[in-house]
PDB file of C-alpha atoms in Angstrom:
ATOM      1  CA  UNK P  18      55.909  45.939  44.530  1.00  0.00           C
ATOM      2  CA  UNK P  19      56.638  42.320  44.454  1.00  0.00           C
ATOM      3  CA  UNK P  20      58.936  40.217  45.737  1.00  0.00           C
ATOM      4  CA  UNK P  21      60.002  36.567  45.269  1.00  0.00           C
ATOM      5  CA  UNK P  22      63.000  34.402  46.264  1.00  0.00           C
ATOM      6  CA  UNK P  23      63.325  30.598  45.867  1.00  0.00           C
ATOM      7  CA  UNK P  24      66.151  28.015  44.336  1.00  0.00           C
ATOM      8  CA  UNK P  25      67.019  26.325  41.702  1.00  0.00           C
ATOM      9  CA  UNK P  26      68.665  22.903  41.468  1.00  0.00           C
ATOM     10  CA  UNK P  27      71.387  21.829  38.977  1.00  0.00           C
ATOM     11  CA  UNK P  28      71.880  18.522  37.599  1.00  0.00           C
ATOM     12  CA  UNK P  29      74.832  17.767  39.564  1.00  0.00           C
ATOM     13  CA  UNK P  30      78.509  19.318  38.759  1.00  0.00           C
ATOM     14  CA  UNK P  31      76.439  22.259  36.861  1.00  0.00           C
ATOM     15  CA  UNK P  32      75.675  25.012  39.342  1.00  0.00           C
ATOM     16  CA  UNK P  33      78.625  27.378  37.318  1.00  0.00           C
ATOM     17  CA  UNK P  34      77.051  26.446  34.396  1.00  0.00           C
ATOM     18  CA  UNK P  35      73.494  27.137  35.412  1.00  0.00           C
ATOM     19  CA  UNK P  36      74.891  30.365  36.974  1.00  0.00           C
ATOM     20  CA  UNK P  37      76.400  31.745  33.849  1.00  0.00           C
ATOM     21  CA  UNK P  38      73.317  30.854  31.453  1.00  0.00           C
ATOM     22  CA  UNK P  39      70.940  33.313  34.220  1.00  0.00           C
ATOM     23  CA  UNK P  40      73.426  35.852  34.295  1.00  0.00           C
ATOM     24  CA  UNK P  41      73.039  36.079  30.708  1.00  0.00           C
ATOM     25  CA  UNK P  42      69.019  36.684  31.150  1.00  0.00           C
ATOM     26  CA  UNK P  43      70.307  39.550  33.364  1.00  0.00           C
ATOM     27  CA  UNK P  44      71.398  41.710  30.469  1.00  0.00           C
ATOM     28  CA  UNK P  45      68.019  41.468  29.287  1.00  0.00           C
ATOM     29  CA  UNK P  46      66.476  42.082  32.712  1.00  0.00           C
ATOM     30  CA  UNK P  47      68.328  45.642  33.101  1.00  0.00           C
ATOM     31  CA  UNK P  48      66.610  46.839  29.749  1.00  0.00           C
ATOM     32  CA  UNK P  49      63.231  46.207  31.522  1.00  0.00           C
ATOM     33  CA  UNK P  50      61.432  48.927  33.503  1.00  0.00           C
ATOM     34  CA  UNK P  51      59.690  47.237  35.968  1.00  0.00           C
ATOM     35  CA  UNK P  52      62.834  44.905  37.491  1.00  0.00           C
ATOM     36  CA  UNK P  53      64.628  46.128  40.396  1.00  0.00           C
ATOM     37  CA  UNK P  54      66.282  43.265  41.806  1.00  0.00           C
ATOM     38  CA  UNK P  55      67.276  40.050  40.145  1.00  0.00           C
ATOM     39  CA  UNK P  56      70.332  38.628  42.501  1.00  0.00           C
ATOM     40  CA  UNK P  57      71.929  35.176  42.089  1.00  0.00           C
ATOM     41  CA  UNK P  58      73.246  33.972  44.718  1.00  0.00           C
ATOM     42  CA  UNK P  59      75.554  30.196  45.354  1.00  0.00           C
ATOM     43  CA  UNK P  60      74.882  28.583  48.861  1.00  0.00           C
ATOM     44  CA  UNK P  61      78.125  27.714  51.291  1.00  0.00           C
ATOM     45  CA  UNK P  62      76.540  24.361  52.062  1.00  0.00           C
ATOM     46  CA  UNK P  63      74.386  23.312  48.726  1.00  0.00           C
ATOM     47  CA  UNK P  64      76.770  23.167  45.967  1.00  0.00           C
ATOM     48  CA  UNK P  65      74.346  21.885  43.458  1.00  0.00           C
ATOM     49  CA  UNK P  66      72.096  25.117  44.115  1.00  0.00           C
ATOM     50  CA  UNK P  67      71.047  28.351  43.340  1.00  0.00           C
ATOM     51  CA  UNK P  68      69.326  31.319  45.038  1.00  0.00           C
ATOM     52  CA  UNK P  69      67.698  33.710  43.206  1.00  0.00           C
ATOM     53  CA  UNK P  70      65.636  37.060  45.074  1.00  0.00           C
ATOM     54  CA  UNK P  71      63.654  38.847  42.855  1.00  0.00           C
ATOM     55  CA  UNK P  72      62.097  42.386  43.074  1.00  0.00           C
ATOM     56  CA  UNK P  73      59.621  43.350  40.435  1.00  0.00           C
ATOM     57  CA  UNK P  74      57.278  46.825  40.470  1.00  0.00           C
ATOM     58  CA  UNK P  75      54.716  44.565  40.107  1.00  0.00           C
ATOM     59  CA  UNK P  76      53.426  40.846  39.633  1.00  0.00           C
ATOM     60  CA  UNK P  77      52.388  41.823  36.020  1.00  0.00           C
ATOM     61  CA  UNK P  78      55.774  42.997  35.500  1.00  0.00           C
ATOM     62  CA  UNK P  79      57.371  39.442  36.832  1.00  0.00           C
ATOM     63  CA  UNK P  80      54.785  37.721  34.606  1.00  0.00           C
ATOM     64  CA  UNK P  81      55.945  39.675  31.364  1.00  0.00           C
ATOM     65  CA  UNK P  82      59.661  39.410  32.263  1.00  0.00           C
ATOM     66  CA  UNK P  83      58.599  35.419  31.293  1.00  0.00           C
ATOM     67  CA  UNK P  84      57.492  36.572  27.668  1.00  0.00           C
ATOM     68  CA  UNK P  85      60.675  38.486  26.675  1.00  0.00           C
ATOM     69  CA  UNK P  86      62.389  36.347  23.878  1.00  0.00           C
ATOM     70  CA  UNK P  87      65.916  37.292  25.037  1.00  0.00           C
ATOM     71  CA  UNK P  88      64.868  35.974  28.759  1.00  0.00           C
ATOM     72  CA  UNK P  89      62.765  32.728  26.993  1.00  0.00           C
ATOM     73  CA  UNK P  90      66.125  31.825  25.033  1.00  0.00           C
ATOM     74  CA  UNK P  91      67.999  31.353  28.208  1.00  0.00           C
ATOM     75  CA  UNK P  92      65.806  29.953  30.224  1.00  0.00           C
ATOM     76  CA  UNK P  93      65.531  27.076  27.537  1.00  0.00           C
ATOM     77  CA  UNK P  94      68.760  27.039  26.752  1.00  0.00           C
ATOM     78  CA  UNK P  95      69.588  26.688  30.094  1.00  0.00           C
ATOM     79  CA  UNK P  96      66.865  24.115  30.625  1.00  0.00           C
ATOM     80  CA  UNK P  97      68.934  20.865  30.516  1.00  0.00           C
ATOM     81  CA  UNK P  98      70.907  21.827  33.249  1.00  0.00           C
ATOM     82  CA  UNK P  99      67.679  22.227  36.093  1.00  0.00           C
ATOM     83  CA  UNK P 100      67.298  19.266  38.215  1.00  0.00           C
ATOM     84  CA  UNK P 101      64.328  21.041  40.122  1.00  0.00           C
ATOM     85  CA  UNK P 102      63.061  24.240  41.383  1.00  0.00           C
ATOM     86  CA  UNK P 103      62.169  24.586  45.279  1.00  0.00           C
ATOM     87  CA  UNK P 104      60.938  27.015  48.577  1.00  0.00           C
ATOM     88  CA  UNK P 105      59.423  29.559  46.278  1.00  0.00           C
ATOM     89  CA  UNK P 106      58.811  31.981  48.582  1.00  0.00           C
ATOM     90  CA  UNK P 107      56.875  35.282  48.085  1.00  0.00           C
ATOM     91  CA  UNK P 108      57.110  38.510  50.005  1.00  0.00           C
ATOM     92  CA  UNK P 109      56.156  42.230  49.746  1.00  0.00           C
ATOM     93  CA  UNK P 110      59.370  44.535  49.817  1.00  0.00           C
ATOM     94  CA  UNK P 111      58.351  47.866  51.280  1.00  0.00           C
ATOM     95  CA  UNK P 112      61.975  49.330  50.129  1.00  0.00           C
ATOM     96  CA  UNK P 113      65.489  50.017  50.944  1.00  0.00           C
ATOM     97  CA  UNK P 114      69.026  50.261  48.943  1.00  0.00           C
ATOM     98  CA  UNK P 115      68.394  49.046  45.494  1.00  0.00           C
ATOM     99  CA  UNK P 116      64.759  48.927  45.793  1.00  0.00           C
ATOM    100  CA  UNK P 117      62.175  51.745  45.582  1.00  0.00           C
ATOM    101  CA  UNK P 118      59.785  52.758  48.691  1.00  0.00           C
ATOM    102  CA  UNK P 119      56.938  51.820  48.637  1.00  0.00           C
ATOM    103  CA  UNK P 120      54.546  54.590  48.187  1.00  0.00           C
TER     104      UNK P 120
ATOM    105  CA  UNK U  18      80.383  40.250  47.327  1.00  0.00           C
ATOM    106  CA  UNK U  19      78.414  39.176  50.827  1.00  0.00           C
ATOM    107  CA  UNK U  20      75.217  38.396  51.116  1.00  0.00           C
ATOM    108  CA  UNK U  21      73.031  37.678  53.865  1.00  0.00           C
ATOM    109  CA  UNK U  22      69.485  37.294  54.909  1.00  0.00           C
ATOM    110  CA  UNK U  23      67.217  36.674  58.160  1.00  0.00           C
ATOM    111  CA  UNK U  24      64.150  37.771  59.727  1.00  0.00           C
ATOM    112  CA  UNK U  25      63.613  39.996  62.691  1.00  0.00           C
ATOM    113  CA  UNK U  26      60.537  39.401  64.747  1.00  0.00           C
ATOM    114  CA  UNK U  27      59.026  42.504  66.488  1.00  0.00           C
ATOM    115  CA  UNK U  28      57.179  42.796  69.454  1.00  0.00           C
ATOM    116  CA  UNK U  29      53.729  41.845  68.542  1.00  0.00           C
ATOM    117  CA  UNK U  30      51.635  44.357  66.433  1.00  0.00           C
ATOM    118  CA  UNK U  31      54.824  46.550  66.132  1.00  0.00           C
ATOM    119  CA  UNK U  32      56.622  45.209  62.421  1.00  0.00           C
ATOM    120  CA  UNK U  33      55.109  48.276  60.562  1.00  0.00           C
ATOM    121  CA  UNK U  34      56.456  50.362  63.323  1.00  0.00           C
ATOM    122  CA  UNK U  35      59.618  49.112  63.282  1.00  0.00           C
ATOM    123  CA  UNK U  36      60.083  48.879  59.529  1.00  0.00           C
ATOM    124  CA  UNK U  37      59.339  52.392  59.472  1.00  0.00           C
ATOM    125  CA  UNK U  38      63.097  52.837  61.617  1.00  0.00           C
ATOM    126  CA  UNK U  39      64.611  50.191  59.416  1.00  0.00           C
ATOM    127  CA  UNK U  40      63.527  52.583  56.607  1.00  0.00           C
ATOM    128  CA  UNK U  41      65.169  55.478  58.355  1.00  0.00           C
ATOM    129  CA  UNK U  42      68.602  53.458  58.825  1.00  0.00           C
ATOM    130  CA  UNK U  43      68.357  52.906  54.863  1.00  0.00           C
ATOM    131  CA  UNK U  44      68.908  56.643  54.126  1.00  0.00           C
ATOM    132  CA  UNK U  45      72.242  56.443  55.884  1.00  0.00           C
ATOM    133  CA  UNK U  46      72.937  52.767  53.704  1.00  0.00           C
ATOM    134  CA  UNK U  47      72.691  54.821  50.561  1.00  0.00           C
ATOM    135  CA  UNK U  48      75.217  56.846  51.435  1.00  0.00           C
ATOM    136  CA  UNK U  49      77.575  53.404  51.705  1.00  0.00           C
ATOM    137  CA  UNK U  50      79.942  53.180  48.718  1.00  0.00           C
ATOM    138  CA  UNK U  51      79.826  49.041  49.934  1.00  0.00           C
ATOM    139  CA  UNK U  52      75.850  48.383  50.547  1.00  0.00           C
ATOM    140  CA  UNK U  53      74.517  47.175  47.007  1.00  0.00           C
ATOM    141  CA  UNK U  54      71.280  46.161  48.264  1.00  0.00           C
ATOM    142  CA  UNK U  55      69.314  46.417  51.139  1.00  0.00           C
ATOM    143  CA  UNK U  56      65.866  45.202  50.826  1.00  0.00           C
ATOM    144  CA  UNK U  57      63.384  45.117  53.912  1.00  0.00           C
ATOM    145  CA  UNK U  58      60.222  42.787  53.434  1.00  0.00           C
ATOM    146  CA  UNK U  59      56.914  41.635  55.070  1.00  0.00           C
ATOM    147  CA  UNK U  60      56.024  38.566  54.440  1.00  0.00           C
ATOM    148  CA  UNK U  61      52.262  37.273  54.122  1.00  0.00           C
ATOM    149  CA  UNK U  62      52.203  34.110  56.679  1.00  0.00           C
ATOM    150  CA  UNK U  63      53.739  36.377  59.740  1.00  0.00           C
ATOM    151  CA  UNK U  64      52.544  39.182  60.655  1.00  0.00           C
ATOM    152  CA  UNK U  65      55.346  40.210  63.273  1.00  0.00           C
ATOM    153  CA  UNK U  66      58.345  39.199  60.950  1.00  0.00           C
ATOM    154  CA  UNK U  67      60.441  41.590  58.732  1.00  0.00           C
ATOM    155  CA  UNK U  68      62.409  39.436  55.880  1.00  0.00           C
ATOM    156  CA  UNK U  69      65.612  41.231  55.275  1.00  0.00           C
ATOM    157  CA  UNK U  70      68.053  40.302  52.183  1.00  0.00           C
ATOM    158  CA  UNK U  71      71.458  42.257  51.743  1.00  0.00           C
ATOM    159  CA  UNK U  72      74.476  42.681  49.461  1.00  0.00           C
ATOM    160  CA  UNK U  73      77.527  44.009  50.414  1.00  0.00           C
ATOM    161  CA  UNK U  74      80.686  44.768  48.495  1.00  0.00           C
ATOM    162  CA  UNK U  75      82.835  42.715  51.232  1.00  0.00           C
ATOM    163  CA  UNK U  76      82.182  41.175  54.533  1.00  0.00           C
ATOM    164  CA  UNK U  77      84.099  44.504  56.120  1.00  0.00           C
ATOM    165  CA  UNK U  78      81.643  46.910  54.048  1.00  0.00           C
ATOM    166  CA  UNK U  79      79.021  44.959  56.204  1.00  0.00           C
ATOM    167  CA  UNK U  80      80.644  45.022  59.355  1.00  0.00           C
ATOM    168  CA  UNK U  81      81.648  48.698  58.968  1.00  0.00           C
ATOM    169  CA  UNK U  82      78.180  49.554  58.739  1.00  0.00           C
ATOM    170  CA  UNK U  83      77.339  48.178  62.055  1.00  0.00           C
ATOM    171  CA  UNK U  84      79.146  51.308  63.678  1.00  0.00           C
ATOM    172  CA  UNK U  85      78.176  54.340  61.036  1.00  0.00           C
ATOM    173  CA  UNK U  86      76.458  56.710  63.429  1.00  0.00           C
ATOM    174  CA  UNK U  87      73.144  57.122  61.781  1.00  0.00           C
ATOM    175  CA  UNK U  88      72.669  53.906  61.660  1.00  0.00           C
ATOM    176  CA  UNK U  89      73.624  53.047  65.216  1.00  0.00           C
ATOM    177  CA  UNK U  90      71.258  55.035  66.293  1.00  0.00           C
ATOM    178  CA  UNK U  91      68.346  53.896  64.681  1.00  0.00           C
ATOM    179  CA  UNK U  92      68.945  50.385  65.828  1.00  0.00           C
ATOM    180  CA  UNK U  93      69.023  51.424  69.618  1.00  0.00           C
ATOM    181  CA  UNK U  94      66.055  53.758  68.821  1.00  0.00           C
ATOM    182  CA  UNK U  95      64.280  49.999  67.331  1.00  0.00           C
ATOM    183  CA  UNK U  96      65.459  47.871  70.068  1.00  0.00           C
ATOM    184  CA  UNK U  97      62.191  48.054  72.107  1.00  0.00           C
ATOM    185  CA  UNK U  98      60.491  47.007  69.129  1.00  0.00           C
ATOM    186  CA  UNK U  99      62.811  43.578  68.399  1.00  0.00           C
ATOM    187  CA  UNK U 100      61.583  40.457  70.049  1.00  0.00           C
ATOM    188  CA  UNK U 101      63.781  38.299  68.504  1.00  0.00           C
ATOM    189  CA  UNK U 102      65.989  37.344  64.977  1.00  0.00           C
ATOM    190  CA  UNK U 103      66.470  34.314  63.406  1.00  0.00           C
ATOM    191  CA  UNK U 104      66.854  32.393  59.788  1.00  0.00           C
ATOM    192  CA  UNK U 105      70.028  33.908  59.315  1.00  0.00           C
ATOM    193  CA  UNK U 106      71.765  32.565  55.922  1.00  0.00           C
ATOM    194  CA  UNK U 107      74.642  33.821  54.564  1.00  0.00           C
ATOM    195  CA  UNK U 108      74.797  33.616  50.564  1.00  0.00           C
ATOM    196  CA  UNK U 109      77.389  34.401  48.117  1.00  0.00           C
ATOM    197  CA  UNK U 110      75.994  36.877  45.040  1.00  0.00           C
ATOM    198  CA  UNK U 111      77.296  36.216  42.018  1.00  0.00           C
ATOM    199  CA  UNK U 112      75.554  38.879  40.190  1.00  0.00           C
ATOM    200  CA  UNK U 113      72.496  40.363  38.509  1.00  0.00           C
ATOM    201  CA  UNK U 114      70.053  43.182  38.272  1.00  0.00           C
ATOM    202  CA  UNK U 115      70.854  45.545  41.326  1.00  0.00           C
ATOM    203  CA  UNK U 116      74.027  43.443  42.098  1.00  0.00           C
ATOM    204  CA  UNK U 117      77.041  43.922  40.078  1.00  0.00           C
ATOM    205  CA  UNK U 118      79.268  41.338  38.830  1.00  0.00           C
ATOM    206  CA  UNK U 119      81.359  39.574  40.821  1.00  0.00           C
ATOM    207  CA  UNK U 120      84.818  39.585  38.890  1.00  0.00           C
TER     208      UNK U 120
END
């Protein structure tokens, strides 16, 4: 398995906006196999910011999920609206609610 | 939705031993009409730290859980294990794969 969590800046005043462009990707994220977790999360105390955690099957999985046109269209789309990307952070989920043990 | 994440140092040399009675508690999680996700990570840079993101329906569906049985009992039987916790964040999910929509 393999996980990742990190944020994403909007420009500023465009968090909703930026929110509701990566909840579209999600529709196409539920048709793939190999994505378990994909949770967007706002911040109390960053308002220009979002967190994402991701949990894929595996990092070739995460690295396709890029490739998918319906996921490529957003994530252009949405494009104008990123001020930055930071703390990328990867980690190994073993398991747990919503996400498969590891065997 | 509430959503939360922190990391729980164990004793030294004891994480995979005390992820293995996190792993326990999750069996009684699933059972949890309010616990969405519950995802238990190592993470490569520290070796005696546990990563732990979670998604609850409400911030009573968390707190609730803190006195189900099963799970009581597997934190007292981990306690020995625990040398510390810290990092804690609380995030608000909007959404996504694993996470429903927030309405």
């Amino acid at each position: 398995m393999y996980g990742l969590h990190g944020k994403i800046q909007s420009v500023p005043g465009k968090r909703d906006e930026l929110a509701a462009f990566l909840l579209k990707a999600v529709a196409a994220m539920r048709e793939l196999d190999g994505c378990y977790v994909y949770a967007i999360n706002t911040l109390p105390d960053e308002p220009d910011t979002l967190w994402i955690y991701e949990v894929w099957r595996s990092v070739d999985d995460h690295q396709a999920s890029l490739n998918v046109e319906a996921v490529l269209e957003v994530i252009m789309a949405a494009r104008p609206l990123i001020a930055g990307m930071s703390d990328r952070t990867e980690v190994n989920p073993l398991g747990g609610v919503g996400v498969p043990l590891t065997e």
